[in-house]
mmCIF file of C-alpha atoms in Angstrom:
data_model
loop_
_atom_site.group_PDB
_atom_site.id
_atom_site.type_symbol
_atom_site.label_atom_id
_atom_site.label_comp_id
_atom_site.label_asym_id
_atom_site.label_seq_id
_atom_site.Cartn_x
_atom_site.Cartn_y
_atom_site.Cartn_z
ATOM 1 C CA MET A 1 10.889 -15.123 157.843
ATOM 2 C CA LYS A 2 10.768 -18.428 155.391
ATOM 3 C CA LYS A 3 8.147 -18.471 152.874
ATOM 4 C CA PHE A 4 5.024 -19.883 154.004
ATOM 5 C CA SER A 5 5.367 -23.211 152.548
ATOM 6 C CA ASP A 6 8.583 -23.477 154.816
ATOM 7 C CA LEU A 7 7.209 -22.696 158.291
ATOM 8 C CA THR A 8 7.344 -25.511 160.704
ATOM 9 C CA GLU A 9 3.783 -26.085 162.767
ATOM 10 C CA GLU A 10 5.153 -24.237 165.657
ATOM 11 C CA ASP A 11 6.109 -20.823 163.628
ATOM 12 C CA LYS A 12 2.556 -20.778 162.288
ATOM 13 C CA ILE A 13 1.081 -21.072 165.896
ATOM 14 C CA ARG A 14 3.561 -17.849 166.870
ATOM 15 C CA PHE A 15 2.742 -16.425 163.918
ATOM 16 C CA SER A 16 -1.451 -16.835 164.766
ATOM 17 C CA LYS A 17 -1.075 -15.729 168.067
ATOM 18 C CA PHE A 18 0.244 -12.882 166.392
ATOM 19 C CA ALA A 19 -2.271 -12.291 164.001
ATOM 20 C CA LYS A 20 -5.139 -12.717 166.746
ATOM 21 C CA THR A 21 -3.407 -9.964 168.723
ATOM 22 C CA PHE A 22 -2.830 -7.939 165.389
ATOM 23 C CA VAL A 23 -6.728 -8.199 165.089
ATOM 24 C CA ASN A 24 -7.693 -7.220 168.491
ATOM 25 C CA GLU A 25 -5.540 -4.533 168.835
ATOM 26 C CA PHE A 26 -6.123 -2.499 165.407
ATOM 27 C CA ILE A 27 -9.046 -3.953 163.561
ATOM 28 C CA LYS A 28 -12.874 -3.326 164.696
ATOM 29 C CA LEU A 29 -16.269 -3.059 163.943
ATOM 30 C CA GLY A 30 -17.859 0.110 163.384
ATOM 31 C CA ASP A 31 -21.122 1.207 163.893
ATOM 32 C CA ASP A 32 -22.613 0.818 160.893
ATOM 33 C CA ASN A 33 -21.450 -2.362 160.489
ATOM 34 C CA PHE A 34 -18.123 -1.632 158.024
ATOM 35 C CA ILE A 35 -14.756 -3.316 158.940
ATOM 36 C CA VAL A 36 -12.437 -0.179 160.622
ATOM 37 C CA ILE A 37 -8.513 -0.331 160.787
ATOM 38 C CA CYS A 38 -6.819 2.044 163.339
ATOM 39 C CA ASN A 39 -2.625 2.921 162.869
ATOM 40 C CA ARG A 40 -3.400 4.682 165.959
ATOM 41 C CA PRO A 41 -6.237 4.999 168.843
ATOM 42 C CA ASN A 42 -7.490 8.267 167.617
ATOM 43 C CA ASN A 43 -6.960 7.429 163.922
ATOM 44 C CA CYS A 44 -9.027 5.442 162.218
ATOM 45 C CA TYR A 45 -9.986 4.635 158.417
ATOM 46 C CA ARG A 46 -13.038 3.009 157.628
ATOM 47 C CA THR A 47 -12.651 0.283 155.304
ATOM 48 C CA ASN A 48 -15.853 -0.668 152.318
ATOM 49 C CA ILE A 49 -15.847 -4.213 153.928
ATOM 50 C CA ARG A 50 -19.207 -4.838 155.617
ATOM 51 C CA VAL A 51 -19.603 -7.900 158.364
ATOM 52 C CA GLU A 52 -23.189 -8.899 157.352
ATOM 53 C CA LYS A 53 -24.354 -11.898 156.122
ATOM 54 C CA ASP A 54 -24.880 -11.038 152.535
ATOM 55 C CA TYR A 55 -21.747 -9.258 152.458
ATOM 56 C CA LEU A 56 -20.243 -13.132 153.200
ATOM 57 C CA ILE A 57 -21.794 -14.878 150.558
ATOM 58 C CA ASN A 58 -22.875 -12.582 147.797
ATOM 59 C CA ARG A 59 -18.806 -10.473 148.106
ATOM 60 C CA LEU A 60 -16.490 -13.089 150.514
ATOM 61 C CA ASN A 61 -18.424 -16.150 148.478
ATOM 62 C CA TYR A 62 -17.290 -17.896 152.100
ATOM 63 C CA ASP A 63 -13.809 -16.967 151.260
ATOM 64 C CA GLN A 64 -11.617 -15.667 153.745
ATOM 65 C CA LYS A 65 -8.867 -15.131 150.779
ATOM 66 C CA ARG A 66 -10.972 -12.541 148.663
ATOM 67 C CA ILE A 67 -10.864 -10.120 151.889
ATOM 68 C CA GLY A 68 -7.392 -8.956 150.581
ATOM 69 C CA TYR A 69 -8.942 -7.751 147.376
ATOM 70 C CA LEU A 70 -11.891 -5.789 148.267
ATOM 71 C CA SER A 71 -10.129 -3.447 150.307
ATOM 72 C CA ASN A 72 -7.353 -1.052 149.183
ATOM 73 C CA ARG A 73 -7.643 0.694 152.561
ATOM 74 C CA LEU A 74 -7.263 -2.476 154.783
ATOM 75 C CA PHE A 75 -4.427 -3.615 152.853
ATOM 76 C CA ASN A 76 -2.350 -0.326 152.754
ATOM 77 C CA VAL A 77 -2.832 0.756 156.782
ATOM 78 C CA SER A 78 -2.281 -2.768 157.553
ATOM 79 C CA ILE A 79 1.339 -2.614 155.659
ATOM 80 C CA GLU A 80 1.898 0.636 156.999
ATOM 81 C CA ILE A 81 1.725 -1.170 160.581
ATOM 82 C CA LEU A 82 3.504 -4.705 160.349
ATOM 83 C CA GLU A 83 6.590 -1.834 159.003
ATOM 84 C CA ASP A 84 6.788 0.800 160.802
ATOM 85 C CA LEU A 85 5.676 -0.676 164.344
ATOM 86 C CA PHE A 86 6.534 -4.343 163.934
ATOM 87 C CA GLU A 87 9.385 -3.353 161.583
ATOM 88 C CA PHE A 88 8.651 -6.306 159.402
ATOM 89 C CA SER A 89 9.909 -6.120 155.732
ATOM 90 C CA THR A 90 8.095 -5.469 152.751
ATOM 91 C CA ASP A 91 7.936 -9.203 152.204
ATOM 92 C CA GLU A 92 7.135 -10.627 155.642
ATOM 93 C CA SER A 93 4.454 -7.917 155.909
ATOM 94 C CA TYR A 94 2.965 -9.506 152.786
ATOM 95 C CA GLN A 95 3.115 -13.141 154.192
ATOM 96 C CA LEU A 96 1.278 -12.012 157.540
ATOM 97 C CA LEU A 97 -0.915 -10.007 155.968
ATOM 98 C CA PHE A 98 -2.313 -12.927 153.570
ATOM 99 C CA ASN A 99 -1.453 -16.084 155.710
ATOM 100 C CA PHE A 100 -2.385 -14.927 158.993
ATOM 101 C CA ILE A 101 -4.342 -11.897 159.464
ATOM 102 C CA TYR A 102 -7.031 -12.426 157.046
ATOM 103 C CA PRO A 103 -7.863 -15.292 158.120
ATOM 104 C CA GLU A 104 -7.968 -14.277 161.579
ATOM 105 C CA ILE A 105 -10.284 -11.321 160.636
ATOM 106 C CA TYR A 106 -12.342 -13.713 158.329
ATOM 107 C CA ASN A 107 -12.690 -16.200 161.724
ATOM 108 C CA LYS A 108 -13.071 -12.745 164.252
ATOM 109 C CA PHE A 109 -15.926 -11.470 162.143
ATOM 110 C CA TYR A 110 -17.575 -13.545 159.307
ATOM 111 C CA LYS A 111 -16.834 -17.185 160.842
ATOM 112 C CA PRO A 112 -19.982 -16.283 162.960
ATOM 113 C CA LEU A 113 -22.069 -15.515 160.400
ATOM 114 C CA GLU A 114 -21.634 -19.443 158.817
ATOM 115 C CA SER A 115 -24.775 -21.072 158.786
ATOM 116 C CA ASP A 116 -24.564 -25.052 159.551
ATOM 117 C CA TYR A 117 -25.112 -25.457 155.783
ATOM 118 C CA ILE A 118 -23.399 -24.520 152.144
ATOM 119 C CA ASN A 119 -25.724 -22.949 150.103
ATOM 120 C CA GLU A 120 -24.739 -21.711 146.766
ATOM 121 C CA SER A 121 -27.179 -18.209 147.427
ATOM 122 C CA GLU A 122 -29.537 -17.285 150.086
ATOM 123 C CA ASN A 123 -30.753 -15.562 146.826
ATOM 124 C CA ARG A 124 -31.980 -18.463 144.963
ATOM 125 C CA THR A 125 -33.994 -21.446 145.970
ATOM 126 C CA ASN A 126 -31.889 -24.104 146.434
ATOM 127 C CA LYS A 127 -32.899 -27.539 146.058
ATOM 128 C CA TYR A 128 -29.364 -28.892 147.631
ATOM 129 C CA LYS A 129 -27.553 -28.214 150.789
ATOM 130 C CA LEU A 130 -25.562 -29.405 153.242
ATOM 131 C CA ASN A 131 -25.249 -29.866 156.610
ATOM 132 C CA LYS A 132 -22.112 -30.045 158.993
ATOM 133 C CA LYS A 133 -21.805 -33.643 158.986
ATOM 134 C CA GLU A 134 -22.324 -34.318 155.630
ATOM 135 C CA ILE A 135 -19.714 -31.229 154.980
ATOM 136 C CA GLU A 136 -17.141 -32.958 157.087
ATOM 137 C CA TYR A 137 -17.556 -36.424 154.746
ATOM 138 C CA LEU A 138 -17.159 -34.737 151.726
ATOM 139 C CA ILE A 139 -13.734 -33.054 153.094
ATOM 140 C CA SER A 140 -12.182 -36.303 153.992
ATOM 141 C CA LEU A 141 -12.591 -37.527 150.568
ATOM 142 C CA TYR A 142 -10.725 -34.290 149.144
ATOM 143 C CA GLU A 143 -8.115 -35.199 151.924
ATOM 144 C CA ASP A 144 -8.013 -39.195 149.933
ATOM 145 C CA ASN A 145 -7.506 -37.576 147.393
ATOM 146 C CA GLY A 146 -4.117 -35.685 148.884
ATOM 147 C CA ILE A 147 -5.622 -32.112 149.041
ATOM 148 C CA PHE A 148 -5.517 -31.217 152.448
ATOM 149 C CA ASP A 149 -6.212 -27.424 152.195
ATOM 150 C CA ARG A 150 -9.488 -26.747 153.993
ATOM 151 C CA ASP A 151 -10.046 -23.394 152.139
ATOM 152 C CA TYR A 152 -9.414 -24.877 148.803
ATOM 153 C CA ALA A 153 -11.761 -28.233 149.252
ATOM 154 C CA LEU A 154 -14.600 -26.251 150.650
ATOM 155 C CA GLU A 155 -14.519 -23.641 147.701
ATOM 156 C CA GLU A 156 -14.343 -26.580 145.660
ATOM 157 C CA LEU A 157 -17.351 -28.026 147.454
ATOM 158 C CA GLN A 158 -19.357 -24.693 146.980
ATOM 159 C CA SER A 159 -18.525 -24.861 143.150
ATOM 160 C CA LEU A 160 -20.027 -28.737 143.090
ATOM 161 C CA VAL A 161 -23.349 -27.656 144.871
ATOM 162 C CA SER A 162 -23.545 -24.208 143.527
ATOM 163 C CA TYR A 163 -23.173 -26.500 139.778
ATOM 164 C CA LEU A 164 -25.850 -28.871 140.950
ATOM 165 C CA ASN A 165 -28.365 -26.112 141.717
ATOM 166 C CA GLY A 166 -28.262 -24.655 138.517
ATOM 167 C CA LEU A 167 -29.261 -27.858 136.114
ATOM 168 C CA ASN A 168 -32.575 -27.966 134.791
ATOM 169 C CA ASN A 169 -34.959 -29.645 136.626
ATOM 170 C CA SER A 170 -35.765 -31.922 133.423
ATOM 171 C CA LEU A 171 -31.919 -33.592 132.970
ATOM 172 C CA LYS A 172 -30.590 -35.902 129.665
ATOM 173 C CA LEU A 173 -28.232 -38.128 130.341
ATOM 174 C CA TYR A 174 -26.149 -40.619 129.223
ATOM 175 C CA ARG A 175 -24.758 -44.179 130.041
ATOM 176 C CA ILE A 176 -22.369 -46.857 128.629
ATOM 177 C CA ILE A 177 -23.362 -50.744 129.513
ATOM 178 C CA CYS A 178 -22.875 -53.790 127.988
ATOM 179 C CA ALA A 179 -25.633 -56.568 127.040
ATOM 180 C CA ASP A 180 -25.886 -59.676 124.368
ATOM 181 C CA SER A 181 -28.917 -57.788 123.019
ATOM 182 C CA GLU A 182 -31.098 -54.848 123.230
ATOM 183 C CA GLU A 183 -33.763 -56.938 124.670
ATOM 184 C CA ASP A 184 -31.523 -57.631 127.427
ATOM 185 C CA ILE A 185 -31.058 -54.038 128.946
ATOM 186 C CA ASP A 186 -33.616 -53.628 131.673
ATOM 187 C CA ASP A 187 -35.734 -50.314 131.275
ATOM 188 C CA ILE A 188 -36.965 -49.681 135.108
ATOM 189 C CA ASN A 189 -33.729 -50.583 136.842
ATOM 190 C CA ILE A 190 -31.558 -48.756 134.270
ATOM 191 C CA GLY A 191 -28.878 -48.348 136.507
ATOM 192 C CA SER A 192 -27.343 -45.414 138.910
ATOM 193 C CA HIS A 193 -24.223 -44.163 137.016
ATOM 194 C CA TYR A 194 -24.570 -41.549 134.406
ATOM 195 C CA THR A 195 -23.318 -38.102 133.038
ATOM 196 C CA LEU A 196 -24.093 -35.054 130.962
ATOM 197 C CA ASN A 197 -21.583 -35.054 128.579
ATOM 198 C CA ARG A 198 -21.904 -37.641 126.114
ATOM 199 C CA ARG A 199 -18.836 -36.516 124.211
ATOM 200 C CA ASN A 200 -16.499 -37.131 126.707
ATOM 201 C CA LEU A 201 -18.234 -39.959 128.256
ATOM 202 C CA VAL A 202 -17.656 -41.963 124.209
ATOM 203 C CA LYS A 203 -13.993 -40.444 123.778
ATOM 204 C CA ASN A 204 -13.050 -41.760 127.726
ATOM 205 C CA HIS A 205 -14.947 -45.166 128.323
ATOM 206 C CA TYR A 206 -15.741 -46.314 124.674
ATOM 207 C CA ASN A 207 -12.843 -45.085 122.569
ATOM 208 C CA ARG A 208 -10.168 -45.320 125.389
ATOM 209 C CA GLY A 209 -11.660 -49.587 125.989
ATOM 210 C CA SER A 210 -11.957 -49.137 129.771
ATOM 211 C CA VAL A 211 -15.587 -50.105 129.151
ATOM 212 C CA GLN A 212 -14.111 -53.672 128.446
ATOM 213 C CA SER A 213 -12.944 -54.819 131.428
ATOM 214 C CA HIS A 214 -16.533 -54.011 133.256
ATOM 215 C CA CYS A 215 -18.351 -55.236 130.446
ATOM 216 C CA TYR A 216 -21.154 -58.526 131.149
ATOM 217 C CA GLY A 217 -22.163 -58.986 127.546
ATOM 218 C CA ASP A 218 -20.735 -59.084 124.038
ATOM 219 C CA ARG A 219 -22.283 -55.735 122.714
ATOM 220 C CA VAL A 220 -21.973 -52.359 123.944
ATOM 221 C CA PHE A 221 -24.688 -49.802 124.057
ATOM 222 C CA LEU A 222 -25.236 -45.586 124.507
ATOM 223 C CA LEU A 223 -28.349 -45.446 126.499
ATOM 224 C CA THR A 224 -29.537 -41.679 126.492
ATOM 225 C CA VAL A 225 -32.046 -41.099 129.569
ATOM 226 C CA GLU A 226 -34.514 -38.270 130.884
ATOM 227 C CA THR A 227 -34.848 -37.716 134.103
ATOM 228 C CA THR A 228 -35.374 -35.323 136.830
ATOM 229 C CA LYS A 229 -33.491 -33.607 139.305
ATOM 230 C CA SER A 230 -35.441 -35.122 142.037
ATOM 231 C CA ASN A 231 -33.773 -38.460 141.114
ATOM 232 C CA ILE A 232 -30.100 -37.311 141.897
ATOM 233 C CA ASP A 233 -28.638 -38.928 144.417
ATOM 234 C CA VAL A 234 -26.720 -35.771 145.912
ATOM 235 C CA MET A 235 -24.148 -36.830 148.186
ATOM 236 C CA GLU A 236 -23.152 -39.881 145.965
ATOM 237 C CA THR A 237 -22.899 -37.503 143.010
ATOM 238 C CA LEU A 238 -20.638 -34.897 144.967
ATOM 239 C CA SER A 239 -18.675 -38.016 146.401
ATOM 240 C CA ASN A 240 -17.982 -39.753 143.048
ATOM 241 C CA ASN A 241 -17.274 -35.797 141.704
ATOM 242 C CA ILE A 242 -14.746 -35.073 144.567
ATOM 243 C CA LEU A 243 -13.009 -38.749 143.952
ATOM 244 C CA PHE A 244 -12.762 -39.265 140.082
ATOM 245 C CA PRO A 245 -13.468 -35.260 139.072
ATOM 246 C CA ASN A 246 -12.377 -36.399 134.825
ATOM 247 C CA GLU A 247 -15.898 -38.612 135.070
ATOM 248 C CA GLU A 248 -18.146 -35.678 135.734
ATOM 249 C CA GLU A 249 -20.749 -38.115 136.793
ATOM 250 C CA ILE A 250 -24.355 -37.534 137.852
ATOM 251 C CA THR A 251 -25.634 -40.736 140.096
ATOM 252 C CA LEU A 252 -29.247 -41.562 140.210
ATOM 253 C CA LYS A 253 -31.163 -43.127 142.989
ATOM 254 C CA ASN A 254 -32.555 -46.646 143.071
ATOM 255 C CA LYS A 255 -30.655 -47.306 140.171
ATOM 256 C CA GLY A 256 -32.770 -45.078 138.005
ATOM 257 C CA LYS A 257 -36.121 -45.676 139.051
ATOM 258 C CA GLY A 258 -38.337 -43.162 137.580
ATOM 259 C CA SER A 259 -36.293 -42.380 134.853
ATOM 260 C CA VAL A 260 -37.329 -42.821 130.764
ATOM 261 C CA ILE A 261 -34.924 -44.145 128.189
ATOM 262 C CA LEU A 262 -35.349 -41.978 125.490
ATOM 263 C CA SER A 263 -32.587 -43.955 122.899
ATOM 264 C CA ILE A 264 -30.266 -46.801 123.010
ATOM 265 C CA GLU A 265 -27.361 -46.764 120.241
ATOM 266 C CA GLU A 266 -24.997 -49.482 119.847
ATOM 267 C CA LEU A 267 -21.558 -48.640 119.881
#
């Protein structure tokens, strides 16, 4: 078998069909919601992998790749079946298991448990959640950035949502602006684009001169602003973090209305 990266689309379709047959024939759900694998009709082994929503959220974290690391029994018996019954080599068996069979297990048993939302965890009160339409739009932004691995993109998106949910309700944010004088700074419509990282903002946008190309004023100021999580524009923040990950941006609604300037420092 060729390396997974060298497989053609026709190869992938063929092995996906094999994985579906493998899972249907050898893997089933036990009465106690644990996955069972049988290498012969009356010779079955219960694994420690449960098919429940809590397990999907808290152990798998919506990540099909984690199946491969949660049960040695599932791994060992699957390899035995692939080598003994189908005469695949050890390397071929590993490729089939991790690239096709584990994803098929996830699709069969866990995909139906997924809700319409991406959440950090059901154990916590989450302010931010995304519906399917929003998820698909954000996944398309990863593709615009050259990331076509959907599972990886979903994992990264999950991390971003988790990051936002973990922020304190009261936030201190930083923004660089240009103006002819401090008096010219609008303290009502303060602006939309901020970061939590003062050091990187100054280093990357002021010290390296990138702010100069966007300046409309003779002087450069660093604003320190206080706001709340409710003022965050979630979709714009997620979009900007996907497209410009190094900027660590927090985007506010309504040009920052409702936020308070704590200090103005000339750079």
